PDB file of C-alpha atoms in Angstrom:
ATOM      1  CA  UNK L  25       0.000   0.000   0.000  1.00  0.00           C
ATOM      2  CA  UNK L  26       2.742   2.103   0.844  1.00  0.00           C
ATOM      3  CA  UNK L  27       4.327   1.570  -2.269  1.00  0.00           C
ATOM      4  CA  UNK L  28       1.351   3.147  -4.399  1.00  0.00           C
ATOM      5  CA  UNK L  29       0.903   6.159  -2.770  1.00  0.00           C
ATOM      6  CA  UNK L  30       4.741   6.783  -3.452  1.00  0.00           C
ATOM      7  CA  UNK L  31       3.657   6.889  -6.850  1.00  0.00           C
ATOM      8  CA  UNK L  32       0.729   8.862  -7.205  1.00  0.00           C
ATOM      9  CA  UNK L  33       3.194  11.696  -7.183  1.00  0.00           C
ATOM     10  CA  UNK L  34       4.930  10.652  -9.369  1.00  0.00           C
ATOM     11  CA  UNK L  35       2.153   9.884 -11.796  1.00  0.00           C
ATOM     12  CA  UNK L  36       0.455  13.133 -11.655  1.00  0.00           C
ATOM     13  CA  UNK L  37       3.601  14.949 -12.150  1.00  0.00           C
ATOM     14  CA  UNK L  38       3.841  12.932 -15.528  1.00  0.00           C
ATOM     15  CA  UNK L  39       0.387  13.614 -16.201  1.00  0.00           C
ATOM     16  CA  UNK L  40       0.772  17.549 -15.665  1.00  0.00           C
ATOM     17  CA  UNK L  41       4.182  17.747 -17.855  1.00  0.00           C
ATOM     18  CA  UNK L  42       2.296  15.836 -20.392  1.00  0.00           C
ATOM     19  CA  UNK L  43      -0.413  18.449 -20.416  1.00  0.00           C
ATOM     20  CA  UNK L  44       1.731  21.254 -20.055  1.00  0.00           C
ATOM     21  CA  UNK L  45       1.740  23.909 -23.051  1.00  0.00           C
ATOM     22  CA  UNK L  46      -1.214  22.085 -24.747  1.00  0.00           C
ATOM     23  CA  UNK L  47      -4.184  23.332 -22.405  1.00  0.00           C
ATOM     24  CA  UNK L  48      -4.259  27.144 -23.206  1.00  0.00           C
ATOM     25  CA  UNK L  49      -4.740  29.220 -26.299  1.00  0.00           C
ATOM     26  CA  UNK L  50      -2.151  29.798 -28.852  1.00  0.00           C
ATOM     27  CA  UNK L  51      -0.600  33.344 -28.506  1.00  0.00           C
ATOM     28  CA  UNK L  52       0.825  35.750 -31.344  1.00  0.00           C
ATOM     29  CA  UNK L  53       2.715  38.474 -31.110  1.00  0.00           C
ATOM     30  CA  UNK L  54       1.295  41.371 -32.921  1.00  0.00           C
ATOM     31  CA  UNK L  55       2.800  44.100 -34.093  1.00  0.00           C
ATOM     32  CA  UNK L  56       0.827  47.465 -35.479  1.00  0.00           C
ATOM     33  CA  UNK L  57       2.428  49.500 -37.760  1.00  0.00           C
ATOM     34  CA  UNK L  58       1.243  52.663 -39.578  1.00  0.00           C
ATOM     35  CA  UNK L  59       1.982  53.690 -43.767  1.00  0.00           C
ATOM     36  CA  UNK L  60       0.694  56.313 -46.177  1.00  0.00           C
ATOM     37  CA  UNK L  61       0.339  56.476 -49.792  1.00  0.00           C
ATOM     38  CA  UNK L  62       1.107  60.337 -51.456  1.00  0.00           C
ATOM     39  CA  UNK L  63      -0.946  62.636 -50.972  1.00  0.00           C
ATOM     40  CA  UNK L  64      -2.466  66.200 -52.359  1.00  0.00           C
ATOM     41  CA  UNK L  65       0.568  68.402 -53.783  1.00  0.00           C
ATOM     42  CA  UNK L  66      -0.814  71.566 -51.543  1.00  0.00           C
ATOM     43  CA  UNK L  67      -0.534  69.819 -48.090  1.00  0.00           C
ATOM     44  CA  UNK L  68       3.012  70.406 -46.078  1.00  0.00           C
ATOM     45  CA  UNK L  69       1.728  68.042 -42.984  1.00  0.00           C
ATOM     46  CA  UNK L  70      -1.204  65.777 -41.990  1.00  0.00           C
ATOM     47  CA  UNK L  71      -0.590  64.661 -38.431  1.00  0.00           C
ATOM     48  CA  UNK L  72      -3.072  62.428 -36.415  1.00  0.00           C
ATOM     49  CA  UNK L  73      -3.189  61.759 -32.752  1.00  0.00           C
ATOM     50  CA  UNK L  74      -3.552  57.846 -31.855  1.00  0.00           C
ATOM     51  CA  UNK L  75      -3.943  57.040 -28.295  1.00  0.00           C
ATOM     52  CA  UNK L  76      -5.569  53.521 -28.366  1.00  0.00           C
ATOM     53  CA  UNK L  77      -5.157  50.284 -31.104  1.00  0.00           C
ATOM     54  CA  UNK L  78      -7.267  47.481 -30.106  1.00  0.00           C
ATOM     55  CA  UNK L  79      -8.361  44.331 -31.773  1.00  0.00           C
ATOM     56  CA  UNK L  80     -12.339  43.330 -31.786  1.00  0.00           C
ATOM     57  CA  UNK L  81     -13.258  39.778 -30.968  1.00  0.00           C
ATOM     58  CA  UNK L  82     -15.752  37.889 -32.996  1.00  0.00           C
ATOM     59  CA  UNK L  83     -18.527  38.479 -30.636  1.00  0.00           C
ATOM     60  CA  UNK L  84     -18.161  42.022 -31.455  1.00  0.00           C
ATOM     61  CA  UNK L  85     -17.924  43.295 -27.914  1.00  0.00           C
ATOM     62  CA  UNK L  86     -13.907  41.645 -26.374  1.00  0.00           C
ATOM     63  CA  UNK L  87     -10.934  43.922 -26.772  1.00  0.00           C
ATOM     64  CA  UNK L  88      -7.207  43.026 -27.047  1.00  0.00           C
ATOM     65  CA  UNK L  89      -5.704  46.136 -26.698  1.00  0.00           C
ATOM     66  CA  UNK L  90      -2.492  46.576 -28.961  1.00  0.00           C
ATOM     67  CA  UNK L  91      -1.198  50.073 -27.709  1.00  0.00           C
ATOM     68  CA  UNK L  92      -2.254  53.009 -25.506  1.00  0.00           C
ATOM     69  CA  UNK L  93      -0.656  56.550 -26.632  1.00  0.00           C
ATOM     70  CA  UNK L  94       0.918  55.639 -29.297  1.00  0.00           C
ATOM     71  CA  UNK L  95       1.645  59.025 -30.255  1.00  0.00           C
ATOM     72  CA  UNK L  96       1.572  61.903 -33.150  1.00  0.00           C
ATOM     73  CA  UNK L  97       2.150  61.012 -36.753  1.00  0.00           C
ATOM     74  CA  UNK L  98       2.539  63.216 -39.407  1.00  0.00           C
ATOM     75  CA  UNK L  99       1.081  60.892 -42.016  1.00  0.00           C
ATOM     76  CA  UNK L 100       3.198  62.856 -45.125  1.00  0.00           C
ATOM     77  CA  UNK L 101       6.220  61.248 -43.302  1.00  0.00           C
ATOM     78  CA  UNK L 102       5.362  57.597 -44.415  1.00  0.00           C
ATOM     79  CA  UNK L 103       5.110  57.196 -47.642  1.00  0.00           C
ATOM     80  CA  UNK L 104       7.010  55.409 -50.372  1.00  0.00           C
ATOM     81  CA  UNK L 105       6.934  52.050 -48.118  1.00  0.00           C
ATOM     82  CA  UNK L 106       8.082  53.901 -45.291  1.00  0.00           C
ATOM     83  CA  UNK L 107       6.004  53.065 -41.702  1.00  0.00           C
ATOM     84  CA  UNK L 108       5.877  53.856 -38.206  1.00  0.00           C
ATOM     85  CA  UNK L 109       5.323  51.674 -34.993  1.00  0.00           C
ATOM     86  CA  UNK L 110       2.153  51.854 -33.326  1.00  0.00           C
ATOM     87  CA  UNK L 111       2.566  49.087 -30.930  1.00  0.00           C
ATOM     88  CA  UNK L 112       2.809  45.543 -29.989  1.00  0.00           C
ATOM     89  CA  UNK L 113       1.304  42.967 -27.786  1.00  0.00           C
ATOM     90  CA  UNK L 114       0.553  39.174 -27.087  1.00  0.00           C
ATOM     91  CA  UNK L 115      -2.859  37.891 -27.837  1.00  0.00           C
ATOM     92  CA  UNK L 116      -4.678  34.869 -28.170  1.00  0.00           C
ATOM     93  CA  UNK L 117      -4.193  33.863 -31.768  1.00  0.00           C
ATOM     94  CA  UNK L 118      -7.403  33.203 -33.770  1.00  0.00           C
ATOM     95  CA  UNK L 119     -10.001  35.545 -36.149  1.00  0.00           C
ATOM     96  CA  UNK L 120     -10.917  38.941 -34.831  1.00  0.00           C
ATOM     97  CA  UNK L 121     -13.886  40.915 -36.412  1.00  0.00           C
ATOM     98  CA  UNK L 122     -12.061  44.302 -36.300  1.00  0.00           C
ATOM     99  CA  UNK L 123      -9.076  46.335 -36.055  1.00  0.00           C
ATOM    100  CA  UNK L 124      -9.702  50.132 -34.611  1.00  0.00           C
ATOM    101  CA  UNK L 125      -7.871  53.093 -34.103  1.00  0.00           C
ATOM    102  CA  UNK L 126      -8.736  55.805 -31.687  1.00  0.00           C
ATOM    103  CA  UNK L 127      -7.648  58.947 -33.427  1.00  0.00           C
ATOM    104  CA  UNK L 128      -8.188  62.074 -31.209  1.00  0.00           C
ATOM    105  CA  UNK L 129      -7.146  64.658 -33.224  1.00  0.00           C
ATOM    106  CA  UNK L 130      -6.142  65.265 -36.517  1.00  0.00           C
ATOM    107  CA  UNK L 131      -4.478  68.678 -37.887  1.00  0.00           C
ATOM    108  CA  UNK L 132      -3.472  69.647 -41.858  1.00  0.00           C
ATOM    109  CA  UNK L 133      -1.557  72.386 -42.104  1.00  0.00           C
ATOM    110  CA  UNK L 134      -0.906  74.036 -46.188  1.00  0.00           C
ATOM    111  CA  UNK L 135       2.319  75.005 -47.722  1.00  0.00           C
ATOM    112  CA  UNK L 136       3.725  78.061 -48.418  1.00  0.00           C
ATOM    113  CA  UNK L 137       1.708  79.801 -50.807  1.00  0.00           C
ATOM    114  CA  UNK L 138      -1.422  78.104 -50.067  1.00  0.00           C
ATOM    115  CA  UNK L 139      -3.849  79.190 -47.793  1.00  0.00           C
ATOM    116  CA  UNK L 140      -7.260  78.485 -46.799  1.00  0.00           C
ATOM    117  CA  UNK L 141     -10.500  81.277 -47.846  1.00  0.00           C
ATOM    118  CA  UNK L 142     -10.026  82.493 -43.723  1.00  0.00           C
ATOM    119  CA  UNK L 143      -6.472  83.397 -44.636  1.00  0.00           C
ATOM    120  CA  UNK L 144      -4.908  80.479 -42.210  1.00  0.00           C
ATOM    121  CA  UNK L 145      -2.492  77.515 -43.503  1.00  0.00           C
ATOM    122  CA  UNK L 146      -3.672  75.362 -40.799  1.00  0.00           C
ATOM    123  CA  UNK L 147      -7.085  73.659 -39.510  1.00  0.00           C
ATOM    124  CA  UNK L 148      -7.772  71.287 -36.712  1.00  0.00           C
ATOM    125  CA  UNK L 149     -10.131  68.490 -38.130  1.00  0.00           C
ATOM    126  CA  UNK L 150     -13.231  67.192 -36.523  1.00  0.00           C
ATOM    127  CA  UNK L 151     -12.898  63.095 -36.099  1.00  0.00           C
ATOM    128  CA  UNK L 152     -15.732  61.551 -36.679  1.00  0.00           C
ATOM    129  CA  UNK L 153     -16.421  58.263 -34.157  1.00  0.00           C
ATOM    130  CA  UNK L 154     -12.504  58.390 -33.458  1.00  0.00           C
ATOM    131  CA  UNK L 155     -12.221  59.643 -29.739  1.00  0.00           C
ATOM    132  CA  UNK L 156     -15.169  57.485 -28.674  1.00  0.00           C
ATOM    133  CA  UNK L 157     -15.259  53.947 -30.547  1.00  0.00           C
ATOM    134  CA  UNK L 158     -12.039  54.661 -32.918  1.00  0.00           C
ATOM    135  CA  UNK L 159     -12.041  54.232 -36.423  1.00  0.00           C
ATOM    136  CA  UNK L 160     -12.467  50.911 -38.870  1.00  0.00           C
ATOM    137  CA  UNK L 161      -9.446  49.705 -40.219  1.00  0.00           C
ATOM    138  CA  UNK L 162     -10.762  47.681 -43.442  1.00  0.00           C
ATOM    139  CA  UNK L 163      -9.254  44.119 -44.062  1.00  0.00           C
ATOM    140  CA  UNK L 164     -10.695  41.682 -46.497  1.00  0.00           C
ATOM    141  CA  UNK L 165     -13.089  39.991 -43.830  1.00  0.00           C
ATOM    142  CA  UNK L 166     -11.743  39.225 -40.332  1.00  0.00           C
ATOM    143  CA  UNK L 167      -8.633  39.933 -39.241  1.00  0.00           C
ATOM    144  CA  UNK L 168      -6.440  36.537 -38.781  1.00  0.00           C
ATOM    145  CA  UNK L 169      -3.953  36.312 -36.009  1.00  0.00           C
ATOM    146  CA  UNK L 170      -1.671  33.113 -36.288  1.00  0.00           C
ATOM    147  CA  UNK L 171       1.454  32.270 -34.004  1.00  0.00           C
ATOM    148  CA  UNK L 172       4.334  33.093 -33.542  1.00  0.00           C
ATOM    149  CA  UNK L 173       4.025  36.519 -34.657  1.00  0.00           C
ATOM    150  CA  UNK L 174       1.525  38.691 -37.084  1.00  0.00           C
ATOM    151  CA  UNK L 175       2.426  42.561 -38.629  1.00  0.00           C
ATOM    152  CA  UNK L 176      -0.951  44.295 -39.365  1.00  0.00           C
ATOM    153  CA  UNK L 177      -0.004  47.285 -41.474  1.00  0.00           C
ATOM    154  CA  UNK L 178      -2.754  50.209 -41.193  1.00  0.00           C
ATOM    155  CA  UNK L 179      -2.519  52.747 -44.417  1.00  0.00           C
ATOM    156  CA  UNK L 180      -4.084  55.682 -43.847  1.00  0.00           C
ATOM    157  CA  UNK L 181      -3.947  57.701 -47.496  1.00  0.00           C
ATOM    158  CA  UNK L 182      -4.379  61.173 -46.961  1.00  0.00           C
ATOM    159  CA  UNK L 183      -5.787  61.712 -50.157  1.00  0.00           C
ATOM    160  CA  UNK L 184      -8.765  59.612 -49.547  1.00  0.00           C
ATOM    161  CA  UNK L 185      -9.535  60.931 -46.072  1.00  0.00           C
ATOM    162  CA  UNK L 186      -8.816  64.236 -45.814  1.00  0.00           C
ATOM    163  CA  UNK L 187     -11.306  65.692 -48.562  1.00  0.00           C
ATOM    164  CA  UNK L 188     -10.940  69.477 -49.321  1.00  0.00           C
ATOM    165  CA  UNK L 189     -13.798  71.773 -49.548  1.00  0.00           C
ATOM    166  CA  UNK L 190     -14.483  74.811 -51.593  1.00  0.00           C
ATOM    167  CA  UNK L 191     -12.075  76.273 -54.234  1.00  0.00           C
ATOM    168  CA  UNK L 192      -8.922  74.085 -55.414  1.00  0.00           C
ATOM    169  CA  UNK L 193      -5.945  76.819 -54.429  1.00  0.00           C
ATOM    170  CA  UNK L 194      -7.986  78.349 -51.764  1.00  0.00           C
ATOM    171  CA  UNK L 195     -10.317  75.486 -49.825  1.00  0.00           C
ATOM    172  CA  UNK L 196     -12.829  76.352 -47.028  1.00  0.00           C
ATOM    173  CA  UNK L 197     -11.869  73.554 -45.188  1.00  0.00           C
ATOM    174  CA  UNK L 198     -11.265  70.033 -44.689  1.00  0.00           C
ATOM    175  CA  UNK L 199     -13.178  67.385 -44.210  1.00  0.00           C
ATOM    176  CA  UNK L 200     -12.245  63.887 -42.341  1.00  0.00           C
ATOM    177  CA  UNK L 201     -13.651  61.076 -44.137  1.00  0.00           C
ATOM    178  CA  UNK L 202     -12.021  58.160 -42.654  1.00  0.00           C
ATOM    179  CA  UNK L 203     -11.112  55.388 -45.315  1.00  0.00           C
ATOM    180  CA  UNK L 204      -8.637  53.247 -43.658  1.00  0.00           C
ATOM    181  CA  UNK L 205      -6.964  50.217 -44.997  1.00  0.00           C
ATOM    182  CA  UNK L 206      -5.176  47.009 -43.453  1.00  0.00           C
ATOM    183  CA  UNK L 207      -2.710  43.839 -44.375  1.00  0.00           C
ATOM    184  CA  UNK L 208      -2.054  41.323 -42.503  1.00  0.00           C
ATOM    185  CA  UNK L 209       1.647  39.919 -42.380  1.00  0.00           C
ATOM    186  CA  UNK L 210       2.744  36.435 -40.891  1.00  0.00           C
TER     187      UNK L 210
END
């Protein structure tokens, strides 16, 4: 009798190592990063404010947070394949319905020689939905995480989302139509 219970030990901790790494969800690394494609000829910057990146789960309603305060990007700074880092993370790997941005503020300021009908080179853009419930990043359906590691690449084209209004040399304003676009990278 002795003998057996001298070996329960030792069969549970064979049981458990045998288990081990097979009982939880595969995890990804995920890294955000942030391009642009040209944009209008009259605009000297287009910077953005992004404090949160977060990844929707298929039930529409779970968050995996990438990054908080990512920072200021002047979007004219990254293009011709050049990107910036928004942020990385571990997450369970798997389909997510969603990537989304929270953009709180968003500035374009005109170069020299342009101006806008007030007489300023620079206006501070309303964003629509992107302090409260951040902005859509489009994918082609949902966004697939797979392990080890995933880049999602976020292009945000200034030409398509910051829409000028009025006259061509001397616009009222600005409008901020969000049309974002994402890969995703194994």
């Amino acid at each position: 009798m002795r003998m057996r219970s001298s070996l329960l030990p030792v069969a549970l901790a064979a049981g458990l190592s045998a288990c081990q790494g097979t009982g939880g969800p595969q995890l990804s690394r995920v890294t955000a990063w942030l391009t642009d494609a040209p944009g209008p000829d009259m605009i000297e910057s287009a910077q953005v404010t992004i404090s949160t990146i977060y990844l929707v789960g298929s039930d529409g309603t779970a968050r995996d947070t990438l990054a908080t305060d990512a920072g200021v990007f002047d979007l004219l700074d990254l293009q011709n394949g050049l990107k910036a880092f928004l942020g990385t993370a571990t997450i369970a790997a798997g389909d997510y319905e969603q990537l989304r941005l929270v953009v709180t503020a968003a500035t374009i300021s005109l170069k020299s020689g342009f101006t806008f009908s007030d007489g300023t080179s620079t206006h501070d853009l309303k964003v629509p939905s992107g302090p409260q419930a951040g902005i859509k990043v489009n994918f082609r359906g949902p966004v697939h995480i797979a392990p080890p590691t995933t880049n999602l690449t976020i292009d945000f084209p200034v030409d398509q989302n910051f829409l000028f209004t009025g006259g061509a040399t001397s616009p009222d304003g600005v409008l901020f139509k969000p049309t974002l676009h994402g890969t995703v990278t194994q």
